[in-house]
Short mmCIF file of C-alpha atoms in Angstrom, two decimals:
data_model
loop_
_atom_site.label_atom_id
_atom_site.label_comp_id
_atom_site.label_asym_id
_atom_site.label_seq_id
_atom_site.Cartn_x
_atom_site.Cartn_y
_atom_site.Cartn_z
CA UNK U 8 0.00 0.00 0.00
CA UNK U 9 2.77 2.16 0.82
CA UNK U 10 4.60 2.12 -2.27
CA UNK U 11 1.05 2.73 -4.17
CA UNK U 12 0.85 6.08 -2.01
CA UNK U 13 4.20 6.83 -2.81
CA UNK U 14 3.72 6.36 -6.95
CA UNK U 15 0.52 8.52 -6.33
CA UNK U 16 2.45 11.27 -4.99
CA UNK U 17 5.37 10.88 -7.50
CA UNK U 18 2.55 11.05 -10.33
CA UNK U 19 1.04 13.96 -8.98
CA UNK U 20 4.37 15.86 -8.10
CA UNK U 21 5.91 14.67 -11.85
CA UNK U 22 2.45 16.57 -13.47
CA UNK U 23 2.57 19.35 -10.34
CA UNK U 24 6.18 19.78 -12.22
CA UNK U 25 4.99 20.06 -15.47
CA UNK U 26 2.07 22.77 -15.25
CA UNK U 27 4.82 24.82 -12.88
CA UNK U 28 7.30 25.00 -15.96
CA UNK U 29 4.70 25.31 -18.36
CA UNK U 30 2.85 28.36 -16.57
CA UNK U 31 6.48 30.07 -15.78
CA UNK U 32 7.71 29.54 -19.54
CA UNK U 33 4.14 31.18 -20.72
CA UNK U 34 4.98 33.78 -18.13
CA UNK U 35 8.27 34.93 -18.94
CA UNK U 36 6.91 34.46 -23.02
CA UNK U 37 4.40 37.10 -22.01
CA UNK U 38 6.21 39.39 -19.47
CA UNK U 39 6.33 43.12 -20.72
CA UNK U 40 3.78 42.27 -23.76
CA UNK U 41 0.59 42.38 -22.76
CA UNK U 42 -0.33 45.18 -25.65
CA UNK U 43 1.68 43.17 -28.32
CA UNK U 44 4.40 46.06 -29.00
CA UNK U 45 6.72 44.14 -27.58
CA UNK U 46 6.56 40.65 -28.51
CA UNK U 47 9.27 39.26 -29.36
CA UNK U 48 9.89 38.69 -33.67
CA UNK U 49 11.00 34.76 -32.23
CA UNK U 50 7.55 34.07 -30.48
CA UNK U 51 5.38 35.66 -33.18
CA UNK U 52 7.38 32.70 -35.64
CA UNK U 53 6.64 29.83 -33.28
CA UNK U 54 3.26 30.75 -33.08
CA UNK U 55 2.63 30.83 -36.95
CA UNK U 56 4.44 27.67 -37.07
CA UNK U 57 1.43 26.44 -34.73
CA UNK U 58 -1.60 28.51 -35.72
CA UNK U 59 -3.49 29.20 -38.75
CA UNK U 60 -3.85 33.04 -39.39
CA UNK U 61 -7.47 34.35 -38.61
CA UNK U 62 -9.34 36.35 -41.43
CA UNK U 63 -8.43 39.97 -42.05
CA UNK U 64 -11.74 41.83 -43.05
CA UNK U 65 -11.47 45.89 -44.30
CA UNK U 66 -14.23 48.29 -42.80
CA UNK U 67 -17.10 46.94 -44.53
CA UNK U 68 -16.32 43.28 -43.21
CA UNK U 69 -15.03 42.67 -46.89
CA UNK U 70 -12.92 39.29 -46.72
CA UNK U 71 -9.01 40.60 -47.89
CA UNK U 72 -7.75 37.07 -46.78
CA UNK U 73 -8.05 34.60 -44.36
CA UNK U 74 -5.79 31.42 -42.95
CA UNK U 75 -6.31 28.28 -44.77
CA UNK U 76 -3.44 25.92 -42.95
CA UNK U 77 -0.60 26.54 -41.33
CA UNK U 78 1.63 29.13 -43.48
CA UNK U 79 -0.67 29.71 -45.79
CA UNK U 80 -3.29 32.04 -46.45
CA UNK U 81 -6.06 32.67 -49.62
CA UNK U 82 -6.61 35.98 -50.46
CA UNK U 83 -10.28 37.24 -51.24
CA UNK U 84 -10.23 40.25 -53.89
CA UNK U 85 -10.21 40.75 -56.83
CA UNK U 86 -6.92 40.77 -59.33
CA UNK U 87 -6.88 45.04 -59.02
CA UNK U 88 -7.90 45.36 -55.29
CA UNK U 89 -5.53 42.98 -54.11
CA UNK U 90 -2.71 44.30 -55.83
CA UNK U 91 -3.91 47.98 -54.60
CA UNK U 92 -3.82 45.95 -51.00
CA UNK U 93 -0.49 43.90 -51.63
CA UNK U 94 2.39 45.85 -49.75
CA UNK U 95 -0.31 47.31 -47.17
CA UNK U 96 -0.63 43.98 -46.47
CA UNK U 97 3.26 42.81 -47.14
CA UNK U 98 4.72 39.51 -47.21
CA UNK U 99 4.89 36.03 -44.58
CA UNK U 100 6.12 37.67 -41.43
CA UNK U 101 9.31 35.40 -41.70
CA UNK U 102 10.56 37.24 -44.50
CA UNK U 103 9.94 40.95 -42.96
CA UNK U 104 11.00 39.92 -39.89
CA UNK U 105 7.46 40.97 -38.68
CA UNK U 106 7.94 44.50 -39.48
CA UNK U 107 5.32 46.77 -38.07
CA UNK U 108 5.16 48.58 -41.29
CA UNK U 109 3.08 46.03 -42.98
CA UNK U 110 -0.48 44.52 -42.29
CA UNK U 111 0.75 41.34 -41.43
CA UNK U 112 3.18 42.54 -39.12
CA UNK U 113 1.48 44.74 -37.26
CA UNK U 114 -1.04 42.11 -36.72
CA UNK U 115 0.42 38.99 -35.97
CA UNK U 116 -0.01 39.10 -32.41
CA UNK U 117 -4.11 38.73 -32.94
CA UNK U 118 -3.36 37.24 -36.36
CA UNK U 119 -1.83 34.40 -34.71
CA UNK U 120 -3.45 33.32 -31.41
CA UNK U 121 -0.89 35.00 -29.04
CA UNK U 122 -3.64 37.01 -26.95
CA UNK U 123 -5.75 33.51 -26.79
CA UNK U 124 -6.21 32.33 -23.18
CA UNK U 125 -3.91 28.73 -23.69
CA UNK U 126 -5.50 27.36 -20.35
CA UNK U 127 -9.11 27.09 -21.30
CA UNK U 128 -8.36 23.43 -22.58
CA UNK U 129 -5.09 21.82 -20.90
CA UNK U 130 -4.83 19.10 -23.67
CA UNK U 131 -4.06 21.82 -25.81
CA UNK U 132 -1.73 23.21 -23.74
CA UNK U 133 0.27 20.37 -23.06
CA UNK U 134 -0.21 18.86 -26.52
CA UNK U 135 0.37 21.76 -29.25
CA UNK U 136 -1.86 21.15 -31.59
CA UNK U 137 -2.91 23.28 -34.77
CA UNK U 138 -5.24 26.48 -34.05
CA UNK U 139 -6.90 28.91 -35.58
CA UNK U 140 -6.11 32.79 -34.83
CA UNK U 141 -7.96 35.96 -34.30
CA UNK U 142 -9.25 37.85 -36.59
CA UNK U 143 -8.68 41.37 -37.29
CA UNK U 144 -10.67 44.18 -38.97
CA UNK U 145 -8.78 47.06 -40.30
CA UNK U 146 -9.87 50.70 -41.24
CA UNK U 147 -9.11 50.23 -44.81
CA UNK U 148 -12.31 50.42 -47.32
CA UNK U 149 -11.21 48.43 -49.98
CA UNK U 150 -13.77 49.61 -52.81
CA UNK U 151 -11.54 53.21 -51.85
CA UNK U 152 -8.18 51.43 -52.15
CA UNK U 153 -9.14 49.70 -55.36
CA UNK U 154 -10.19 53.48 -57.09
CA UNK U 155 -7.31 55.17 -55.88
CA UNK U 156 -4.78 52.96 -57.46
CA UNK U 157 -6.61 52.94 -60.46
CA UNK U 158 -5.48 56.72 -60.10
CA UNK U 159 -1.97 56.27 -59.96
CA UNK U 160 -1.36 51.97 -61.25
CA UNK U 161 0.85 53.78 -64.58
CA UNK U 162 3.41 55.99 -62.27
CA UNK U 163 6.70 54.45 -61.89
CA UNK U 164 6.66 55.45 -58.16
CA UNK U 165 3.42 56.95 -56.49
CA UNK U 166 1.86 56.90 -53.03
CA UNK U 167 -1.78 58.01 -51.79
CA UNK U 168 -2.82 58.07 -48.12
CA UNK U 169 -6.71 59.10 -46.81
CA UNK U 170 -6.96 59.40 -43.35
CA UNK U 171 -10.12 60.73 -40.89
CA UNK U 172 -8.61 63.44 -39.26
CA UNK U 173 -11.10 63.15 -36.14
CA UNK U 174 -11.01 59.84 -35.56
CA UNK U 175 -7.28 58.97 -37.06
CA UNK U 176 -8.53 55.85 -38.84
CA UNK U 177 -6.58 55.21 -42.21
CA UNK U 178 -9.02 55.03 -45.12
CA UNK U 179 -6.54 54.12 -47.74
CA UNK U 180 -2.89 53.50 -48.46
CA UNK U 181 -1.87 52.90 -51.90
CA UNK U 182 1.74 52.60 -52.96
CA UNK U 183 3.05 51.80 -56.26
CA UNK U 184 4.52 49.56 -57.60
CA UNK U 185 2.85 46.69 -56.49
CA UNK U 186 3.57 42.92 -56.23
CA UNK U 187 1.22 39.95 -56.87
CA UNK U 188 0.37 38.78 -53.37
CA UNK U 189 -0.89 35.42 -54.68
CA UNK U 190 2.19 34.08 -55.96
CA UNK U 191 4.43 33.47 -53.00
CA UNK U 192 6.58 31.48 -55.18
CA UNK U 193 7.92 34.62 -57.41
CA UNK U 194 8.69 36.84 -53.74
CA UNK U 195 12.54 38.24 -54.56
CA UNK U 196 14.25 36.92 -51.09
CA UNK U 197 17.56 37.20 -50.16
CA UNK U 198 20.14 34.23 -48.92
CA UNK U 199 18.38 34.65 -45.46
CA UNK U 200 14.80 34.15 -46.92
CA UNK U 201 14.24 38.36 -46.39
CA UNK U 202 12.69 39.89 -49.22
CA UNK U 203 14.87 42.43 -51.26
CA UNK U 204 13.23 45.61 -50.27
CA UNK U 205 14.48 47.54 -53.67
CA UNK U 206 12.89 45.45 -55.72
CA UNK U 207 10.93 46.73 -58.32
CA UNK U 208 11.28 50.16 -57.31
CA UNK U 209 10.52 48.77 -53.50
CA UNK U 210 7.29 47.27 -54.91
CA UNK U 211 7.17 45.51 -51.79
CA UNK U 212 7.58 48.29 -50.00
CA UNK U 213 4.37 50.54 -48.43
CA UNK U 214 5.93 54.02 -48.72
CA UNK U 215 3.64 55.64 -47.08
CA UNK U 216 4.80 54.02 -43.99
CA UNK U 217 8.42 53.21 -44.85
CA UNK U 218 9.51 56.30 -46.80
CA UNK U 219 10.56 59.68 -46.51
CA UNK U 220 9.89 62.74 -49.30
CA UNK U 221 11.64 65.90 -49.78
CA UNK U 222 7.93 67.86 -49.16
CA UNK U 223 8.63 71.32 -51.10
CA UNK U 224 5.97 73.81 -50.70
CA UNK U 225 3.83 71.09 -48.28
CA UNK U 226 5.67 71.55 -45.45
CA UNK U 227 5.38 75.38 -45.19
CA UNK U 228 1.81 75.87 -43.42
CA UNK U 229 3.51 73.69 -40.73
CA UNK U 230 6.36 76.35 -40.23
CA UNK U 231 4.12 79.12 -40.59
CA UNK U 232 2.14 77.68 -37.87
CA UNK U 233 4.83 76.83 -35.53
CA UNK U 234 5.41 80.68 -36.08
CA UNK U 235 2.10 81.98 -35.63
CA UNK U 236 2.17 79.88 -32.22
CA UNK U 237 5.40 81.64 -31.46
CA UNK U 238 4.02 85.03 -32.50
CA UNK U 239 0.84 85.80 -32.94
CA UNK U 240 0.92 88.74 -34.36
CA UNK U 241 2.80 87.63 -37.22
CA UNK U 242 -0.83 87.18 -38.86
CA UNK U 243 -0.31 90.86 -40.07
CA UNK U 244 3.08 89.73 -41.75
CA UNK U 245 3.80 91.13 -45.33
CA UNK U 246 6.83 90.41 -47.33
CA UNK U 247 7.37 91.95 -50.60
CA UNK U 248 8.28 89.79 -53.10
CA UNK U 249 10.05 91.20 -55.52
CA UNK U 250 13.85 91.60 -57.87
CA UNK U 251 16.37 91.71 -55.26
CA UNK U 252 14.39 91.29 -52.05
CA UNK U 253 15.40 87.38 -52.57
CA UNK U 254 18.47 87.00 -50.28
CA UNK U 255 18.38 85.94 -46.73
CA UNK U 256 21.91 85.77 -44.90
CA UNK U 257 24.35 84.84 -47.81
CA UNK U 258 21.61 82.92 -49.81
CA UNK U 259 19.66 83.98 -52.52
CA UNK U 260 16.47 82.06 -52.69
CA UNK U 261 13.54 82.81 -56.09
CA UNK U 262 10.27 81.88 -56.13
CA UNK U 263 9.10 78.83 -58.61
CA UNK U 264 9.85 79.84 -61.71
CA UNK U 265 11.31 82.80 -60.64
CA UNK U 266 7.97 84.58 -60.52
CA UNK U 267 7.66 87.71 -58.34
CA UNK U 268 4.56 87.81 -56.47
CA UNK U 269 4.12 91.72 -55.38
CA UNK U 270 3.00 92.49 -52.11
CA UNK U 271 2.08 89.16 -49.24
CA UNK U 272 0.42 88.79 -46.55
CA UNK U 273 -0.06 85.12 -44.71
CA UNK U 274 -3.07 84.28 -46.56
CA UNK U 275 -1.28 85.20 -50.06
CA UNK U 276 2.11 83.78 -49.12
CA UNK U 277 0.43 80.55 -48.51
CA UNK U 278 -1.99 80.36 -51.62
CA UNK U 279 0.39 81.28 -54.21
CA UNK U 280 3.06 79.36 -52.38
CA UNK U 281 5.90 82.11 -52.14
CA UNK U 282 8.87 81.28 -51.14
CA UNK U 283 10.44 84.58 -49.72
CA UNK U 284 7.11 85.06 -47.57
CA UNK U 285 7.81 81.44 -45.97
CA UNK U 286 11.23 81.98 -45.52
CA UNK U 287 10.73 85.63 -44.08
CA UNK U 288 7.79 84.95 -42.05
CA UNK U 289 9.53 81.74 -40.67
CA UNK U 290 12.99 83.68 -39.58
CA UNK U 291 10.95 85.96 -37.19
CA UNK U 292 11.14 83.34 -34.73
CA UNK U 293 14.47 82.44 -32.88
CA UNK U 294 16.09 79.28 -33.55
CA UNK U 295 14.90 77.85 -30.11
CA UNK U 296 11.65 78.85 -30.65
CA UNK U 297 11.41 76.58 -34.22
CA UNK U 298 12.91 73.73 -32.22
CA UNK U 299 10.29 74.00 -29.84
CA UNK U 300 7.60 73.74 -32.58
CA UNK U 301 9.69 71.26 -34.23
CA UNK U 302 9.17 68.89 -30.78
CA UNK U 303 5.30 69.57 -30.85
CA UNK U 304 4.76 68.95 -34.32
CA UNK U 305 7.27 65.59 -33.70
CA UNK U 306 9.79 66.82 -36.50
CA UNK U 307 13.04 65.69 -35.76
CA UNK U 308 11.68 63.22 -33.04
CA UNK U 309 11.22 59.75 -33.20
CA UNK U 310 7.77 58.75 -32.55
CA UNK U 311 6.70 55.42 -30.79
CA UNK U 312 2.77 54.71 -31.66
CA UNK U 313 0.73 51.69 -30.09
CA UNK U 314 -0.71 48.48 -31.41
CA UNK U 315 2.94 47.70 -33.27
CA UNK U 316 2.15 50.68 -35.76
CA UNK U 317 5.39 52.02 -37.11
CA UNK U 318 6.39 54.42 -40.12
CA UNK U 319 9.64 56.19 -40.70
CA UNK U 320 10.33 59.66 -39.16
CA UNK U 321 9.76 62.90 -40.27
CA UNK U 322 12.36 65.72 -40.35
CA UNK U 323 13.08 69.60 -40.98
CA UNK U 324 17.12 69.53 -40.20
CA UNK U 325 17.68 65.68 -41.39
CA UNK U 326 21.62 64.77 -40.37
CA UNK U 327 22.48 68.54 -41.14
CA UNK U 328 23.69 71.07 -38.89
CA UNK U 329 21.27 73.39 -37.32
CA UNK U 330 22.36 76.20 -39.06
CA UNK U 331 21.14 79.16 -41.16
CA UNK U 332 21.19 77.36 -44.52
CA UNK U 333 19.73 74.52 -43.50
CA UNK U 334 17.06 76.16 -41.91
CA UNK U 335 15.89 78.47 -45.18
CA UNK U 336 16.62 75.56 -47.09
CA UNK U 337 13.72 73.65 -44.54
CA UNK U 338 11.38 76.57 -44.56
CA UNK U 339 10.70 75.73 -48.31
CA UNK U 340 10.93 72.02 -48.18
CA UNK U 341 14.40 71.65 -49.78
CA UNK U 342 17.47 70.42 -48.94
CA UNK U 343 17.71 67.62 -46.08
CA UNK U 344 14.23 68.05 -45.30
CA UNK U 345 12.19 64.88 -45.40
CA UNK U 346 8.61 63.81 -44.73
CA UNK U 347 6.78 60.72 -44.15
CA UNK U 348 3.69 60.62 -46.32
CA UNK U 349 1.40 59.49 -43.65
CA UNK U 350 2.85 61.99 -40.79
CA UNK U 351 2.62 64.53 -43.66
CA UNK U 352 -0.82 63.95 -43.71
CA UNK U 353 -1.57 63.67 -40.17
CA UNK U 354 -0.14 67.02 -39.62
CA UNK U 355 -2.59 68.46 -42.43
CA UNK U 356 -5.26 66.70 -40.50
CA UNK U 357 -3.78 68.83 -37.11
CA UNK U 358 -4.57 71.91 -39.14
CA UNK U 359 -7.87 70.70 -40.38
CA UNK U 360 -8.96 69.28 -36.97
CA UNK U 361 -8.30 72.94 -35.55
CA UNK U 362 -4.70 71.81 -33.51
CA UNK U 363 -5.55 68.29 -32.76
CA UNK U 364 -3.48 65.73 -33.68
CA UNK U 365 -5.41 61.99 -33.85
CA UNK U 366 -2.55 58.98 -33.63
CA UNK U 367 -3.01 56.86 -36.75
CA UNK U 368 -5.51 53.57 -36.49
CA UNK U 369 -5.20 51.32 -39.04
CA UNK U 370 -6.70 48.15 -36.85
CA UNK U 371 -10.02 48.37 -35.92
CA UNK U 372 -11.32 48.84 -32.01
CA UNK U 373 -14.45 49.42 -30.62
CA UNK U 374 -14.36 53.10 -30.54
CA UNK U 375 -11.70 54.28 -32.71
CA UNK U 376 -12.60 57.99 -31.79
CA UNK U 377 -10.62 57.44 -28.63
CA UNK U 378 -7.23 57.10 -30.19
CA UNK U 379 -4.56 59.38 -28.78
CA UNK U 380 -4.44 63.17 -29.79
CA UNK U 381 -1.94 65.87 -29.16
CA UNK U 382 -2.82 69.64 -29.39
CA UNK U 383 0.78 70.78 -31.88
CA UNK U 384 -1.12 74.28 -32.31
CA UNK U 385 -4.03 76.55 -31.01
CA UNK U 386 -7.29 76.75 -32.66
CA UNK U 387 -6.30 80.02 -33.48
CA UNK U 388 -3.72 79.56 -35.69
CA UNK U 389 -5.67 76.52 -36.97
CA UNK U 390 -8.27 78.53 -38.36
CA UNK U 391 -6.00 81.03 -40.35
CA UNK U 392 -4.05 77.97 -41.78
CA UNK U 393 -7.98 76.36 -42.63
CA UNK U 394 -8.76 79.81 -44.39
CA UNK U 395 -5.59 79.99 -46.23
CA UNK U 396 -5.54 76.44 -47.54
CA UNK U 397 -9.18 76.72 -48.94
CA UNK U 398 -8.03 79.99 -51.02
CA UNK U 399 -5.24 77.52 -52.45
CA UNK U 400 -7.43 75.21 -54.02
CA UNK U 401 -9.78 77.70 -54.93
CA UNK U 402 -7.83 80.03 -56.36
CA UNK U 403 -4.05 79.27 -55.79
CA UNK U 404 -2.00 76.58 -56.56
CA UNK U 405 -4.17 73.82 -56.18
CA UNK U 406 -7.13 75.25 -58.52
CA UNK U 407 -6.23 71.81 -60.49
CA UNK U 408 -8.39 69.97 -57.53
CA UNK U 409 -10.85 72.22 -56.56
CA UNK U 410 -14.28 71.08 -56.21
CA UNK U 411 -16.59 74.02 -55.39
CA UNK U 412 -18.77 72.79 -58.84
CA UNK U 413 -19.68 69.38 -56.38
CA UNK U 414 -20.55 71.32 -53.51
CA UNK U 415 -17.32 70.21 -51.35
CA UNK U 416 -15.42 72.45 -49.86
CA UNK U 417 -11.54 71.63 -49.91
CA UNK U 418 -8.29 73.41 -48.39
CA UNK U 419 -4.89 71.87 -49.28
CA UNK U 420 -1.29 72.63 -50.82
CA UNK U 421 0.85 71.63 -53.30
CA UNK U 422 4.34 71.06 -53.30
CA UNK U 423 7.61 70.61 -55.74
CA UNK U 424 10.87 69.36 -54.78
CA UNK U 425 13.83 69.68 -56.43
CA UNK U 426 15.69 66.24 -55.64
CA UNK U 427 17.82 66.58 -58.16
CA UNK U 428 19.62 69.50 -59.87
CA UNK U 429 21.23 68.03 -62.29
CA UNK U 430 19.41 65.55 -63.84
CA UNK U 431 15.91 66.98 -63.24
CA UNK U 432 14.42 64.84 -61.03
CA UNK U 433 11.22 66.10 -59.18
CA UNK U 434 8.88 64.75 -56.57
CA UNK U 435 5.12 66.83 -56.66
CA UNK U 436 2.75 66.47 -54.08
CA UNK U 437 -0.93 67.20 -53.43
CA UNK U 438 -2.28 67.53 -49.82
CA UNK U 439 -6.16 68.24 -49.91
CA UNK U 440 -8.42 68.39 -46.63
CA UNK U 441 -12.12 67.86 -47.25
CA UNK U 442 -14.26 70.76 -44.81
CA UNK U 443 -17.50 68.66 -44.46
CA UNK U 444 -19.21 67.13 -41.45
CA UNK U 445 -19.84 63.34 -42.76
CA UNK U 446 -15.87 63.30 -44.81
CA UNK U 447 -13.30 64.73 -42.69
CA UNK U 448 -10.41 63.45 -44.56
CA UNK U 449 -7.19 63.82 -45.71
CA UNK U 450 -5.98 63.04 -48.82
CA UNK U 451 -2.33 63.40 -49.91
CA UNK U 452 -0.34 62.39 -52.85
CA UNK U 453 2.80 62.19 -54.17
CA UNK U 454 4.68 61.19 -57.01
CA UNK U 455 8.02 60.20 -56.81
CA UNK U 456 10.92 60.29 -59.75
CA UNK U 457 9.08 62.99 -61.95
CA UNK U 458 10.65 65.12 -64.45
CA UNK U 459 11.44 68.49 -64.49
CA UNK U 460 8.59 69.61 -66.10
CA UNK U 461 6.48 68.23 -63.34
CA UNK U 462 4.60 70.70 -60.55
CA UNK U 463 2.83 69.60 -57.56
CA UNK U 464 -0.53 72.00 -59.28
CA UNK U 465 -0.05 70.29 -62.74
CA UNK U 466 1.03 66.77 -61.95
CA UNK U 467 -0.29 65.72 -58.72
CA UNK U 468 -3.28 68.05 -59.05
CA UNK U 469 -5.23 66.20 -61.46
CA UNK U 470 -4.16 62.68 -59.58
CA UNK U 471 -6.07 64.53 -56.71
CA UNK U 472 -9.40 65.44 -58.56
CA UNK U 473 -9.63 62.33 -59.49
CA UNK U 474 -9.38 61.04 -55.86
CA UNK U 475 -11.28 63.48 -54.68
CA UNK U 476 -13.86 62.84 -56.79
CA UNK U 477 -14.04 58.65 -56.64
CA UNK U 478 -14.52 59.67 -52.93
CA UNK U 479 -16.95 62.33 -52.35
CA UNK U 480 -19.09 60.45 -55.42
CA UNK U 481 -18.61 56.87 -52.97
CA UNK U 482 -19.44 58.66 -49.67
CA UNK U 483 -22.37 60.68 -51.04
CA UNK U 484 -24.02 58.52 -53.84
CA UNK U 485 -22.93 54.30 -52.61
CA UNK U 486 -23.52 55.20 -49.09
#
């Protein structure tokens, strides 16, 4: 009887053992990752190796793919909006390294079963077997996604991004080239089984996220506000813009075109998009004072978002010295400035959103109004930006997109940078913010590796009516 007890208690200690090691390992697995930012790239690989991916559904609970087995998934769409939706998506996780810039990435923590509760069925627990993961919904619209690439499918190298500016949900996020999701087998991978992210000209590759633009004219309404902020009476500001009124320090800087716009004030400066008025307007302020407004606008500062979203930072001084050049050079969008097209367009939506700044959502919650905000500017100064941007499109600049004949009002900018001297080489941009109660978007393209007879008002401007209009015509008349 004794040695029955005695196997009894060695049975129950040996499992007693087990569950211990088991619970500790899942422990130390999960320490410090309860939100999924910090999972670690090694766990999110076991568990695909063990669970099938849930379904990923856009806004409209529109199928974009689901899990069929075990590394493997079927995509839903068809052949134009799943290429529109290929490197939003991206590639396996294995051969991204489960980079937060893509769909699949981002996701893989629901995607893959790791915020499943593994004790609800101890079998499964101690015996691995194959499960299913959770799904996710993002805040992509698909039939949106589809249009817009129509838009831009020819360009060598485009991006579009649509974003609510109250709510910070991302409506769309086209970037071009694209790759054929479907085929796994034809993925360009290097000796390590990573994919090779130049490729096509980065066709794997969401820019939007994972890219940074020399802005031009687009990033001067930020500057102006971080001045206005600074001063406000700089709203009475007038520049003369005219022969030999051009140099600032030792540097001579002319308008596009070298056109001479007369007399400015801020609402002038900004629709006709003179460069003397930004650059004079913007050296009012000291060089602590931009800095300042640099840090609240997160230029120059690395920005950590939640729920695994990541996208490459925006700057104003780049790796160049803070100095006088630099900084002119910034004012106008030139020289080691750089922007990332969605933080480009979240700062439009600041402006538009009278100083609040929504964090991006691209994964769907229960109340996606309650993503983070920061106030980068007052209401104030939001308002003369609003009014200044509107008298672009309707009469400035961006006249190309205006769209007063549908009833919508619009504000926005253009932009052309000079990326290369030499050879030409342009990138244009449109940035257009729709002023009505039921669309409070952003919408903001750019076209990469344009000539140099290319201008953000007559290249990217008619990419932008077109947007604008496959949008306002889905929102008023399909829904």
């Amino acid at each position: 009887m004794k040695w029955k007890k005695n196997h009894r208690r060695g049975y129950s200690c040996i499992l007693l053992s087990i569950i211990m090691i088991g619970g500790i390992t899942l422990f130390f697995e999960r320490a410090g990752s309860s939100f999924g930012r910090t999972v670690s790239t090694s766990l999110l690989f076991k568990l695909a190796d063990s669970y099938q991916a849930g379904t990923i559904y856009d806004r409209n609970k529109t199928v974009i793919g689901r899990g069929v087995e075990i590394g493997k998934m079927e995509w839903g769409l068809e052949a134009d909006a799943m290429d529109a939706c290929s490197n939003l998506i991206g590639t396996p996780i294995q051969t991204t390294f489960a980079s937060s810039y893509t769909v699949l990435g981002m996701a893989a923590p629901n995607l893959y079963g790791y915020y499943q509760n593994r004790f609800t069925n101890w079998k499964d627990w101690l015996f691995p077997r194959k499960r299913i993961g959770d799904d996710v919904t993002l805040t992509i619209d698909c039939a949106m996604q589809e249009e817009i690439y129509k838009t831009i499918k020819n360009f060598s190298n485009a991006c579009v991004t649509v974003i609510n500016y109250k709510t910070g949900e991302i409506l769309a996020m086209v970037s071009v080239p694209t790759f054929d999701i479907r085929d796994e087998e034809a993925l360009q991978l290097d000796e390590n089984g990573v994919i090779d992210a130049s490729y096509n000209n980065s066709a794997y590759i969401n820019k939007n996220l994972h890219a940074t633009y020399m802005p031009g004219s687009t990033i001067k309404p930020i500057l102006l506000a971080i001045a206005l902020d600074a001063h406000p009476e700089l709203k009475d500001f007038v520049y003369i813009c005219e022969e030999g009124n051009h140099t600032f320090g030792n540097m001579t800087v002319d308008c596009f075109d070298g056109e001479f716009h007369g007399k400015m004030n801020l609402n002038d400066g900004i629709r006709l998009s003179c460069n003397g008025f930004a650059i004079a307007m913007s050296l009012e302020m000291s060089e602590e004072e931009l800095e300042e407004g640099l840090k609240r606008w997160e230029l120059d500062t690395a920005k950590q978002y939640e729920n695994r979203f990541a996208c490459d930072s925006s700057s104003f001084y780049g790796k160049g010295e803070h100095s006088q050049v630099n900084r002119i050079l910034g004012s106008i969008g030139q020289g080691n400035c750089r922007v990332n097209i969605y933080e480009l367009s979240s700062m439009y939506g600041a402006i538009f959103f009278n100083g609040i700044r929504k964090d991006p959502v691209l994964i769907q919650t229960e109340n996606n109004t309650n993503s983070k905000e920061t106030i980068v500017c007052t209401e104030e100064t939001a308002k003369k930006l609003q009014k200044a941007l509107i008298s672009v499109v309707e009469e400035g600049t961006g006249a190309s997109y205006c769209m007063k004949e549908e009833g919508i009002i619009v504000g926005g900018k253009t932009g052309t940078a000079d990326v290369n001297l030499e050879t030409g080489e342009r990138t244009v941009w449109a940035v257009a913010g729709i002023l009505e109660e039921d669309m409070p978007y952003v919408v903001t393209v750019c076209l990469a590796d344009q000539g140099k007879e290319a201008s953000g008002g007559t290249t990217a401007g008619p990419v932008m009516k077109e947007d604008l209009k496959k949008i306002v015509y889905k929102r008023k008349y399909l829904k």
